[in-house]
Amino acid sequence: MSEVLIITGAYGVGKSEFASQLALLKAPCALADLDVINPYFRPREQALWLKSKGVDVLGSILPNHINQDFPAMSGNLRGAISQNIPLIIDCAGSENGLKPLASFEDVLQNAQVWLVVNANRPESFFDQIKPMIELFESRSHLRISGFVHNTHLLDQTDPSMILKAQAELEVISKALNVPIVYTMINEKYKSSLPIHNPLVCFDHLILRSDWMKGETL
Amino acid sequence: MGKVLMKGNEAIAQAAISAGCEGFFGYPITPQNEVPEYMSKYLAKSGGVFVQAESELAAINMVYGAAAAGARVMTSSSSPGIALKQEGISYCAGAQLPVVIVSISRGGPGLGGILPSQGDYNQATRGGGNGDYRVIVLAPNGVQEATDMVRHAFKLADSYRIPVMVMADGIIGQMMEPVEIDTTPIPKAPNLWAATGQGKRAHTNMVNSMHLDPYELEDHNILLNNKYLEIAKNETDYEKYLCDDAEVLIVAYGTPSRIVKSAIKTLREEGIKAGLFRPKTLVPYPFDALHEASKSVKFVLVTELSMGQMIVDVKLAVNGLVPVHFYGRTGGVIFEPQEIVDAVKSHLGGK
């Protein structure tokens, strides 16, 4: 049985970006895009590029899957679980994003379930983490086994905001006995931020085009 | 609250709540679903009313009814849904109702697709409803501007008693950006015309778009037209970016304007002086300012996520001064900055 990592969290906290960046680290691996709720900014949009990096994206069973919000998952998902390469499952936002996993419950008992949090997302403010975990667990029969810390404001991210949120999350992590498995940061902060858990560092965002920065002269 | 990370649709909804929106009436359609979803969760908490209508037609007529009763109201939809609302929008315009309509555009025609598009420029600026009417159309190019424009839309709707549409392509509805939403209260204009019950007035108020007497209807049309002229004089808005020394003027609104800025960076690095003219109001269109900006350039390149709709207004503005070229992609395909760079170079003749 392969390593199976389920990535969940509130809407818009950076699950798909984290899942894609993590997939680059774990490659060769499979990345299941289980977002059947929201049709924009999904890993399947970058399936060709990810494939070139050794990441097999499992999207929809249907053709033209970029342009769809049907609940049609790839039939290869079940097969991927029994392969010997890691499988990362990127769920849609909110507790509803975990619903498609119900059909794989029999083979997911050993999966890790990581909750991505971003202190700058109103849906994921840290005072909501405890009730969020209770909600997610009660809806999915899964146990949250780790936090992924992803506090950012895109290109307006300030390293001090990451550290402040990291300290807050460490307190919550201790209280709930859920470890922080990764913090995701820009490569440029790698050596300067005193964070003691593992890091996922990125040099560019996979799911956002460069022009979205609104870069001007 | 300070700066937070929000998706365009959520931020639009929160901006409407902060603007004092009292009623939201809508019907689901991708890619604008987060607007009603957010409203259903948060509008009631601020004392407003959320109704998921049975159809787009019902939603726009609920907007008509609630606005006629003096409430500050909004609806939202996407391309085929906005098409269904056109009759109601004409009625709102005829009855001079202050309403805000958010349109998050996707590919068409017909059911089309769910990815971003600007194929609804004509739908928004010309309208599909009957009669001599206009609505104000605001076109943001990002999440922050979308929230500012939604708030501004409520002010404009109130002060001119006119429907105001905020139109953005699906990318702006769906993209995440840092945003700070202004929470300054927006006072409501006194709605002495509204159907709020006769009270101590000597007469009853009636909100209506029917005028059977031809002279009365003509007077009504003249009144509406005078209002549009006043709006064109006061409310036309645009952004000029590196236009002063430009030899090439690129015209774009919404998401493409940001791609064009990236293209301009590349062009300038290669010694080609390109500038951007970005209409922020599509109605009223900045005809005069665009005419001025086109005077000293070799040509104008219009870029749209459509087969070319705004280009008609650009040609009216340029009025034959210089050639007007076009580059567009459709169907949900978004052009890359390099495609604009190549288009500019091809029109410069292999420079």
Coordinates of C-alpha atoms in Angstrom, one line a residue:
Chain A
M1 CA 0.0 0.0 0.0
S2 CA 1.4 3.4 -1.0
E3 CA 1.6 6.5 1.2
V4 CA -1.7 8.3 0.9
L5 CA -1.9 12.0 2.0
I6 CA -5.3 13.7 2.0
I7 CA -5.2 17.5 1.8
T8 CA -8.2 19.3 3.2
G9 CA -9.1 22.6 4.7
A10 CA -11.4 25.6 4.5
Y11 CA -12.1 27.1 1.1
G12 CA -9.2 29.2 -0.4
V13 CA -6.5 28.4 2.1
G14 CA -4.1 27.1 -0.6
K15 CA -4.8 23.4 -0.6
S16 CA -4.3 22.8 -4.3
E17 CA -1.2 24.9 -4.4
F18 CA 0.3 23.1 -1.4
A19 CA -0.8 19.7 -2.9
S20 CA 0.9 20.6 -6.2
Q21 CA 4.1 21.8 -4.5
L22 CA 4.2 18.8 -2.2
A23 CA 3.8 16.5 -5.3
L24 CA 6.9 18.1 -6.8
L25 CA 8.8 17.1 -3.7
K26 CA 7.4 13.6 -3.7
A27 CA 7.6 12.9 -7.4
P28 CA 7.3 10.4 -8.9
C29 CA 3.8 10.4 -7.4
A30 CA 0.2 10.7 -8.2
L31 CA -1.9 13.8 -7.4
A32 CA -5.7 13.2 -7.3
D33 CA -7.6 16.4 -8.0
L34 CA -10.9 15.7 -6.2
D35 CA -12.3 19.2 -6.5
V36 CA -15.7 18.6 -8.0
I37 CA -17.1 21.8 -6.5
N38 CA -15.1 24.6 -7.9
P39 CA -13.9 24.6 -11.5
Y40 CA -11.2 27.2 -11.3
F41 CA -7.5 27.0 -10.1
R42 CA -7.3 23.2 -9.9
P43 CA -4.2 21.0 -10.3
R44 CA -5.7 19.5 -13.5
E45 CA -5.1 22.8 -15.3
Q46 CA -1.4 22.2 -14.9
A47 CA -1.6 18.4 -15.5
L48 CA 0.8 18.5 -18.5
W49 CA 3.5 20.5 -16.7
L50 CA 3.1 18.4 -13.6
K51 CA 3.4 15.2 -15.7
S52 CA 6.7 16.5 -17.0
K53 CA 7.9 16.7 -13.4
G54 CA 6.9 13.2 -12.6
V55 CA 3.4 14.0 -11.1
D56 CA 0.5 12.0 -12.5
V57 CA -2.6 14.2 -12.1
L58 CA -5.9 12.2 -11.8
G59 CA -8.7 14.5 -12.6
S60 CA -12.1 13.6 -14.2
I61 CA -12.9 10.4 -16.0
L62 CA -14.5 12.7 -18.7
P63 CA -12.6 14.4 -21.5
N64 CA -12.2 18.3 -21.4
H65 CA -12.0 18.0 -17.6
I66 CA -10.7 21.5 -17.1
N67 CA -14.0 22.9 -18.1
Q68 CA -16.2 20.9 -15.7
D69 CA -17.7 20.9 -12.3
F70 CA -19.4 17.5 -12.6
P71 CA -18.9 15.0 -9.8
A72 CA -17.0 12.7 -12.2
M73 CA -13.7 11.4 -10.6
S74 CA -11.0 9.5 -12.3
G75 CA -11.5 5.7 -12.1
N76 CA -7.7 5.4 -11.8
L77 CA -7.9 6.8 -8.3
R78 CA -8.6 3.4 -6.7
G79 CA -5.8 1.9 -8.7
A80 CA -3.4 4.6 -7.6
I81 CA -3.9 3.7 -4.0
S82 CA -2.5 0.3 -4.5
Q83 CA 0.5 1.4 -6.4
N84 CA 3.9 1.9 -4.9
I85 CA 4.2 5.6 -5.4
P86 CA 2.8 8.2 -3.0
L87 CA -0.7 9.4 -3.7
I88 CA -1.7 13.0 -2.7
I89 CA -5.4 13.6 -2.7
D90 CA -6.4 17.3 -3.1
C91 CA -10.0 17.8 -1.8
A92 CA -12.3 20.7 -2.6
G93 CA -12.7 23.4 0.1
S94 CA -14.9 23.1 3.2
E95 CA -16.2 19.9 4.9
N96 CA -18.1 19.2 1.7
G97 CA -14.9 18.6 -0.1
L98 CA -14.3 15.4 1.9
K99 CA -17.6 13.8 0.7
P100 CA -16.2 12.2 -2.4
L101 CA -13.8 10.2 -0.2
A102 CA -16.7 8.2 1.2
S103 CA -16.5 5.9 -1.7
F104 CA -12.9 5.1 -1.0
E105 CA -13.3 4.6 2.8
D106 CA -12.3 0.9 2.6
V107 CA -8.8 1.7 1.3
L108 CA -8.1 4.9 3.1
Q109 CA -7.8 3.7 6.7
N110 CA -4.0 4.4 6.8
A111 CA -4.2 7.8 5.0
Q112 CA -2.8 10.9 6.6
V113 CA -5.3 13.8 6.6
W114 CA -3.8 17.2 6.7
L115 CA -5.6 20.4 7.4
V116 CA -4.2 23.4 5.5
V117 CA -4.7 26.7 7.4
N118 CA -4.0 30.4 6.4
A119 CA -4.5 33.0 9.1
N120 CA -5.3 35.6 6.5
R121 CA -8.3 33.8 5.1
P122 CA -11.5 34.8 6.9
E123 CA -12.8 31.2 6.4
S124 CA -9.7 29.9 8.3
F125 CA -9.1 32.4 11.1
F126 CA -7.3 30.5 13.8
D127 CA -10.1 30.9 16.3
Q128 CA -12.2 28.7 14.0
I129 CA -9.7 25.8 13.8
K130 CA -11.1 23.7 16.6
P131 CA -14.8 23.8 15.5
M132 CA -13.6 23.3 11.9
I133 CA -11.7 20.1 12.8
E134 CA -14.8 18.8 14.7
L135 CA -17.0 19.5 11.7
F136 CA -14.6 18.0 9.2
E137 CA -14.1 14.8 11.3
S138 CA -17.8 14.3 12.0
R139 CA -18.7 14.7 8.3
S140 CA -15.9 12.4 6.9
H141 CA -15.2 9.7 9.5
L142 CA -11.5 10.7 9.1
R143 CA -9.2 12.0 11.7
I144 CA -7.1 15.2 11.1
S145 CA -3.5 14.0 11.7
G146 CA -1.6 17.2 10.9
F147 CA -1.6 20.9 10.1
V148 CA -0.1 22.5 7.1
H149 CA 0.7 26.1 7.9
N150 CA 0.2 28.3 4.8
T151 CA -0.4 31.9 6.1
H152 CA 0.3 34.3 3.2
L153 CA -1.1 37.3 1.4
L154 CA 0.3 36.3 -2.0
D155 CA 2.9 38.9 -3.2
Q156 CA 2.0 41.1 -0.2
T157 CA 3.2 38.4 2.2
D158 CA 5.4 39.7 5.0
P159 CA 7.7 37.2 6.8
S160 CA 6.6 38.6 10.2
M161 CA 3.0 37.7 9.5
I162 CA 4.1 34.1 8.8
L163 CA 6.1 33.9 12.1
K164 CA 3.2 35.4 14.2
A165 CA 0.7 32.9 12.8
Q166 CA 3.3 30.1 13.2
A167 CA 3.6 30.9 16.9
E168 CA -0.2 30.9 17.3
L169 CA -0.6 27.7 15.4
E170 CA 2.1 26.0 17.5
V171 CA 0.0 26.8 20.6
I172 CA -3.1 25.3 19.0
S173 CA -1.1 22.3 17.7
K174 CA 0.0 21.5 21.3
A175 CA -3.5 22.0 22.8
L176 CA -5.1 19.7 20.2
N177 CA -2.2 17.3 19.9
V178 CA -2.1 17.7 16.1
P179 CA 1.4 18.3 14.8
I180 CA 2.4 20.9 12.2
V181 CA 3.7 18.6 9.4
Y182 CA 4.7 21.4 7.0
T183 CA 4.9 25.1 6.7
M184 CA 4.8 26.4 3.1
I185 CA 6.9 29.5 2.3
N186 CA 8.6 31.3 -0.5
E187 CA 12.1 30.0 -1.2
K188 CA 13.5 33.4 -0.4
Y189 CA 12.5 33.2 3.3
K190 CA 14.0 29.7 3.7
S191 CA 17.1 30.6 5.6
S192 CA 15.7 33.6 7.5
L193 CA 12.6 32.1 9.2
P194 CA 13.2 30.2 12.4
I195 CA 10.6 27.5 11.8
H196 CA 11.4 24.1 13.2
N197 CA 9.0 21.8 11.4
P198 CA 9.6 20.7 7.8
L199 CA 9.1 23.3 5.1
V200 CA 7.7 23.2 1.6
C201 CA 9.5 26.0 -0.3
F202 CA 8.3 27.2 -3.7
D203 CA 10.1 29.4 -6.2
H204 CA 6.9 30.0 -8.2
L205 CA 3.2 29.3 -7.7
I206 CA 2.0 26.5 -9.9
L207 CA -1.6 27.4 -10.1
R208 CA -1.3 31.2 -10.6
S209 CA -0.1 32.9 -13.8
D210 CA 2.7 35.4 -13.4
W211 CA 0.6 38.2 -14.8
M212 CA -1.7 37.9 -11.8
K213 CA 0.9 39.7 -9.7
G214 CA -0.1 42.8 -11.5
E215 CA 3.6 43.5 -12.0
T216 CA 4.2 47.0 -13.4
L217 CA 7.2 49.0 -14.4
Chain B
M1 CA -10.3 43.7 9.8
G2 CA -7.2 44.8 7.8
K3 CA -6.0 43.0 4.7
V4 CA -7.3 39.5 4.2
L5 CA -7.2 37.0 1.4
M6 CA -10.5 36.7 -0.5
K7 CA -11.8 35.3 -3.6
G8 CA -13.4 37.9 -5.9
N9 CA -16.9 36.6 -5.5
E10 CA -16.7 36.5 -1.7
A11 CA -15.2 40.0 -1.7
I12 CA -17.9 41.3 -3.9
A13 CA -20.5 39.9 -1.6
Q14 CA -18.8 41.3 1.5
A15 CA -18.5 44.7 -0.2
A16 CA -22.2 44.7 -0.9
I17 CA -22.9 43.9 2.8
S18 CA -20.6 46.7 3.9
A19 CA -22.4 49.1 1.5
G20 CA -25.6 48.4 3.4
C21 CA -27.2 46.0 0.9
E22 CA -30.6 45.0 2.4
G23 CA -31.7 42.4 0.0
F24 CA -30.1 39.9 -2.3
F25 CA -32.1 37.8 -4.8
G26 CA -30.3 35.3 -7.0
Y27 CA -30.1 32.0 -8.7
P28 CA -27.0 29.8 -8.9
I29 CA -24.7 29.6 -11.9
T30 CA -21.0 29.0 -12.3
P31 CA -18.7 31.0 -12.0
Q32 CA -20.5 33.4 -9.6
N33 CA -21.8 30.9 -7.1
E34 CA -19.8 32.2 -4.2
V35 CA -21.7 35.5 -4.3
P36 CA -25.0 34.0 -3.4
E37 CA -23.3 31.4 -1.2
Y38 CA -21.6 34.1 0.8
M39 CA -24.8 36.2 0.9
S40 CA -26.8 33.3 2.2
K41 CA -24.3 32.9 5.0
Y42 CA -23.7 36.5 6.0
L43 CA -26.4 38.9 4.7
A44 CA -29.0 37.8 7.3
K45 CA -26.4 38.4 10.1
S46 CA -26.2 42.0 9.1
G47 CA -30.0 42.4 9.1
G48 CA -30.5 41.8 5.3
V49 CA -32.6 39.4 3.4
F50 CA -31.3 36.6 1.2
V51 CA -33.6 34.8 -1.2
Q52 CA -32.7 32.1 -3.6
A53 CA -35.3 32.6 -6.3
E54 CA -36.8 29.9 -8.4
S55 CA -35.2 31.4 -11.5
E56 CA -33.2 34.4 -12.8
L57 CA -36.4 36.0 -14.0
A58 CA -37.9 35.7 -10.6
A59 CA -34.7 37.1 -9.0
I60 CA -34.6 40.3 -11.1
N61 CA -38.3 40.9 -10.5
M62 CA -37.8 40.5 -6.8
V63 CA -35.0 43.0 -7.1
Y64 CA -37.5 45.3 -8.9
G65 CA -40.1 44.8 -6.2
A66 CA -37.7 45.3 -3.2
A67 CA -36.1 48.4 -4.8
A68 CA -39.5 49.9 -5.5
A69 CA -40.3 49.5 -1.8
G70 CA -37.2 51.5 -1.1
A71 CA -34.7 48.7 -0.2
R72 CA -31.0 48.7 -1.2
V73 CA -30.8 45.6 -3.3
M74 CA -28.5 43.5 -5.5
T75 CA -28.6 40.4 -7.7
S76 CA -25.8 38.5 -9.4
S77 CA -25.4 36.0 -12.2
S78 CA -23.3 34.9 -15.0
S79 CA -23.7 35.2 -18.8
P80 CA -26.7 33.0 -19.6
G81 CA -28.3 34.1 -16.4
I82 CA -27.8 37.8 -17.1
A83 CA -29.4 37.1 -20.5
L84 CA -32.5 35.9 -18.7
K85 CA -32.6 39.0 -16.5
Q86 CA -32.6 41.4 -19.5
E87 CA -36.4 42.1 -19.5
G88 CA -36.3 42.8 -15.8
I89 CA -33.3 45.1 -16.2
S90 CA -35.2 47.1 -18.8
Y91 CA -38.1 47.4 -16.4
C92 CA -35.8 48.5 -13.6
A93 CA -34.3 51.1 -15.9
G94 CA -37.7 52.3 -17.1
A95 CA -39.0 52.6 -13.5
Q96 CA -35.7 54.4 -12.5
L97 CA -34.9 51.9 -9.8
P98 CA -31.6 52.0 -7.9
V99 CA -30.4 48.4 -8.2
V100 CA -27.0 46.7 -8.5
I101 CA -26.4 43.8 -10.8
V102 CA -23.2 41.8 -10.6
S103 CA -22.2 39.9 -13.8
I104 CA -19.4 37.4 -13.7
S105 CA -18.9 36.4 -17.3
R106 CA -18.2 33.0 -18.8
G107 CA -17.9 31.7 -22.4
G108 CA -20.9 31.7 -24.7
P109 CA -23.0 31.8 -26.8
G110 CA -25.8 29.7 -25.4
L111 CA -24.8 27.5 -22.5
G112 CA -21.2 28.0 -23.7
G113 CA -18.7 27.0 -21.0
I114 CA -17.9 27.9 -17.4
L115 CA -14.4 29.5 -18.0
P116 CA -13.8 33.3 -18.1
S117 CA -14.8 35.4 -21.1
Q118 CA -15.6 38.9 -22.1
G119 CA -18.2 37.9 -24.7
D120 CA -20.8 39.9 -22.8
Y121 CA -19.6 43.4 -23.5
N122 CA -22.4 44.0 -25.9
Q123 CA -24.9 42.3 -23.5
A124 CA -23.8 44.7 -20.8
T125 CA -23.3 47.9 -22.7
R126 CA -26.1 47.6 -25.2
G127 CA -28.4 45.4 -23.2
G128 CA -30.9 42.9 -24.4
G129 CA -34.0 44.5 -22.9
N130 CA -36.4 46.6 -24.9
G131 CA -36.5 50.4 -25.2
D132 CA -34.3 53.4 -25.0
Y133 CA -32.4 52.7 -21.8
R134 CA -28.8 52.4 -20.5
V135 CA -27.4 51.0 -17.3
I136 CA -24.1 52.1 -15.9
V137 CA -21.4 49.4 -16.4
L138 CA -18.3 49.3 -14.2
A139 CA -15.4 46.9 -15.1
P140 CA -12.9 46.1 -12.4
N141 CA -9.5 44.5 -13.1
G142 CA -9.0 42.8 -9.8
V143 CA -10.5 41.8 -6.4
Q144 CA -9.7 45.1 -4.6
E145 CA -11.2 47.2 -7.4
A146 CA -14.2 44.9 -7.7
T147 CA -15.0 45.6 -4.0
D148 CA -14.5 49.3 -4.4
M149 CA -16.7 49.3 -7.6
V150 CA -19.5 47.4 -5.9
R151 CA -19.6 50.0 -3.1
H152 CA -19.5 52.8 -5.7
A153 CA -22.2 51.0 -7.7
F154 CA -24.6 51.4 -4.8
K155 CA -23.8 55.1 -4.5
L156 CA -24.3 55.6 -8.3
A157 CA -27.5 53.6 -8.3
D158 CA -28.9 55.8 -5.4
S159 CA -27.8 59.1 -6.7
Y160 CA -29.0 58.6 -10.3
R161 CA -31.9 56.1 -9.6
I162 CA -30.5 53.8 -12.3
P163 CA -29.5 50.1 -12.5
V164 CA -25.7 49.7 -12.2
M165 CA -23.9 46.6 -13.4
V166 CA -20.5 45.5 -12.2
M167 CA -19.1 43.3 -14.8
A168 CA -16.1 41.1 -14.4
D169 CA -14.8 38.0 -16.2
G170 CA -14.8 34.7 -14.3
I171 CA -11.1 35.0 -13.4
I172 CA -11.8 38.1 -11.2
G173 CA -14.8 36.3 -9.6
Q174 CA -12.6 33.2 -8.9
M175 CA -9.2 34.6 -8.1
M176 CA -7.8 35.1 -4.7
E177 CA -6.2 38.4 -3.8
P178 CA -5.3 40.5 -0.8
V179 CA -8.2 42.9 -0.1
E180 CA -9.3 45.4 2.4
I181 CA -13.0 46.2 2.3
D182 CA -14.0 49.8 3.1
T183 CA -16.6 49.6 5.9
T184 CA -17.6 53.3 5.8
P185 CA -21.4 53.4 5.9
I186 CA -23.0 54.6 2.7
P187 CA -26.1 56.7 3.6
K188 CA -29.2 56.1 1.5
A189 CA -30.5 58.9 -0.6
P190 CA -34.0 59.9 0.5
N191 CA -36.4 57.8 -1.5
L192 CA -39.4 60.0 -1.5
W193 CA -40.5 58.2 -4.7
A194 CA -40.6 54.7 -3.2
A195 CA -43.7 52.7 -2.6
T196 CA -43.5 52.8 1.1
G197 CA -47.1 53.3 2.0
Q198 CA -49.0 56.6 1.7
G199 CA -48.4 57.7 5.3
K200 CA -49.0 61.4 5.6
R201 CA -48.4 62.2 1.9
A202 CA -51.4 63.6 0.0
H203 CA -50.6 61.2 -2.9
T204 CA -49.7 57.6 -3.4
N205 CA -46.4 56.7 -5.0
M206 CA -46.4 54.3 -7.9
V207 CA -43.3 52.7 -9.3
N208 CA -44.0 51.9 -12.9
S209 CA -42.4 51.7 -16.4
M210 CA -45.6 52.0 -18.4
H211 CA -46.6 55.4 -20.0
L212 CA -49.4 55.0 -22.5
D213 CA -49.7 58.6 -23.4
P214 CA -47.1 59.1 -26.3
Y215 CA -46.1 62.6 -25.1
E216 CA -45.7 61.4 -21.6
L217 CA -43.6 58.5 -22.7
E218 CA -41.5 60.8 -24.9
D219 CA -40.9 63.1 -21.9
H220 CA -39.9 60.1 -19.9
N221 CA -37.4 59.1 -22.5
I222 CA -36.0 62.6 -22.6
L223 CA -35.7 62.6 -18.9
L224 CA -33.8 59.3 -18.9
N225 CA -31.6 60.5 -21.7
N226 CA -30.7 63.7 -19.8
K227 CA -29.8 61.6 -16.9
Y228 CA -27.4 59.5 -19.1
L229 CA -25.8 62.7 -20.4
E230 CA -25.3 63.8 -16.9
I231 CA -23.8 60.5 -15.9
A232 CA -21.5 60.6 -19.0
K233 CA -20.3 64.0 -17.9
N234 CA -19.7 63.1 -14.2
E235 CA -18.9 59.5 -13.9
T236 CA -16.7 58.4 -16.9
D237 CA -13.6 56.7 -15.5
Y238 CA -10.5 55.2 -17.0
E239 CA -6.8 54.4 -16.3
K240 CA -3.9 55.4 -18.5
Y241 CA -0.7 53.5 -18.0
L242 CA 2.5 54.7 -19.8
C243 CA 0.5 56.5 -22.4
D244 CA 2.4 59.8 -22.5
D245 CA 5.3 58.6 -24.8
A246 CA 3.5 55.7 -26.3
E247 CA 3.8 54.8 -30.0
V248 CA 1.4 51.9 -29.6
L249 CA -1.8 52.2 -27.5
I250 CA -3.3 48.9 -26.3
V251 CA -6.9 49.1 -25.0
A252 CA -8.1 46.5 -22.6
Y253 CA -10.5 46.2 -19.6
G254 CA -10.8 43.7 -16.8
T255 CA -8.4 40.8 -16.6
P256 CA -6.8 41.3 -20.0
S257 CA -5.6 44.8 -18.9
R258 CA -3.3 43.1 -16.4
I259 CA -1.9 40.7 -19.0
V260 CA -1.3 43.7 -21.2
K261 CA 0.7 45.4 -18.4
S262 CA 3.0 42.4 -18.3
A263 CA 3.2 42.6 -22.2
I264 CA 4.0 46.3 -22.0
K265 CA 6.9 45.5 -19.6
T266 CA 8.4 43.1 -22.2
L267 CA 7.7 45.5 -25.1
R268 CA 9.4 48.4 -23.3
E269 CA 12.4 46.2 -22.4
E270 CA 12.7 45.6 -26.2
G271 CA 12.5 49.3 -27.0
I272 CA 8.9 49.4 -28.1
K273 CA 7.0 52.2 -26.4
A274 CA 3.6 50.7 -25.6
G275 CA 0.9 52.1 -23.3
L276 CA -2.4 50.9 -21.9
F277 CA -5.7 52.6 -21.9
R278 CA -8.1 50.9 -19.6
P279 CA -11.8 51.9 -19.5
K280 CA -13.1 51.5 -15.9
T281 CA -16.6 52.5 -16.9
L282 CA -17.8 50.7 -20.0
V283 CA -21.0 52.8 -19.8
P284 CA -20.3 55.7 -19.9
Y285 CA -17.4 54.9 -22.2
P286 CA -14.4 57.2 -22.1
F287 CA -14.7 58.2 -25.7
D288 CA -13.0 61.6 -25.4
A289 CA -10.1 60.5 -23.3
L290 CA -9.4 57.6 -25.6
H291 CA -9.6 59.9 -28.6
E292 CA -7.0 62.1 -27.1
A293 CA -4.8 59.2 -26.1
S294 CA -4.8 57.8 -29.7
K295 CA -3.7 61.1 -31.3
S296 CA 0.1 60.5 -31.0
V297 CA 0.3 56.7 -31.6
K298 CA 1.0 54.7 -34.7
F299 CA -1.9 52.4 -34.1
V300 CA -4.3 51.1 -31.5
L301 CA -4.5 47.4 -30.5
V302 CA -7.7 46.3 -28.8
T303 CA -7.4 43.1 -26.8
E304 CA -10.4 41.2 -25.5
L305 CA -11.4 37.8 -24.4
S306 CA -13.9 37.7 -27.2
M307 CA -14.0 37.9 -31.0
G308 CA -14.1 41.7 -30.7
Q309 CA -16.9 43.7 -29.1
M310 CA -15.4 46.7 -27.3
I311 CA -13.5 47.4 -30.5
V312 CA -16.7 49.0 -31.9
D313 CA -16.5 51.6 -29.1
V314 CA -12.8 52.0 -29.6
K315 CA -13.3 52.7 -33.3
L316 CA -16.0 55.3 -32.4
A317 CA -13.5 56.9 -30.0
V318 CA -10.5 56.9 -32.4
N319 CA -12.8 58.0 -35.2
G320 CA -10.4 57.1 -38.0
L321 CA -7.3 58.9 -36.6
V322 CA -5.1 55.8 -36.7
P323 CA -5.6 52.1 -37.5
V324 CA -7.4 50.0 -34.9
H325 CA -6.3 46.3 -34.7
F326 CA -7.6 43.5 -32.7
Y327 CA -6.3 40.5 -30.7
G328 CA -8.6 38.2 -28.8
R329 CA -9.0 34.6 -27.5
T330 CA -12.3 33.1 -26.5
G331 CA -14.0 30.0 -25.1
G332 CA -12.2 30.4 -21.7
V333 CA -8.7 30.6 -23.3
I334 CA -6.8 33.4 -21.7
F335 CA -4.0 35.0 -23.8
E336 CA -0.4 35.1 -22.4
P337 CA 1.5 38.4 -22.3
Q338 CA 3.7 37.0 -25.1
E339 CA 0.8 36.8 -27.5
I340 CA 0.1 40.5 -27.1
V341 CA 3.9 41.2 -27.5
D342 CA 3.8 39.2 -30.8
A343 CA 0.6 41.0 -32.0
V344 CA 2.1 44.4 -31.4
K345 CA 5.3 43.4 -33.2
S346 CA 3.4 42.0 -36.2
H347 CA 1.5 45.3 -36.6
L348 CA 4.7 47.3 -36.3
G349 CA 5.9 45.4 -39.4
G350 CA 8.7 43.2 -38.1
K351 CA 10.4 45.9 -36.1

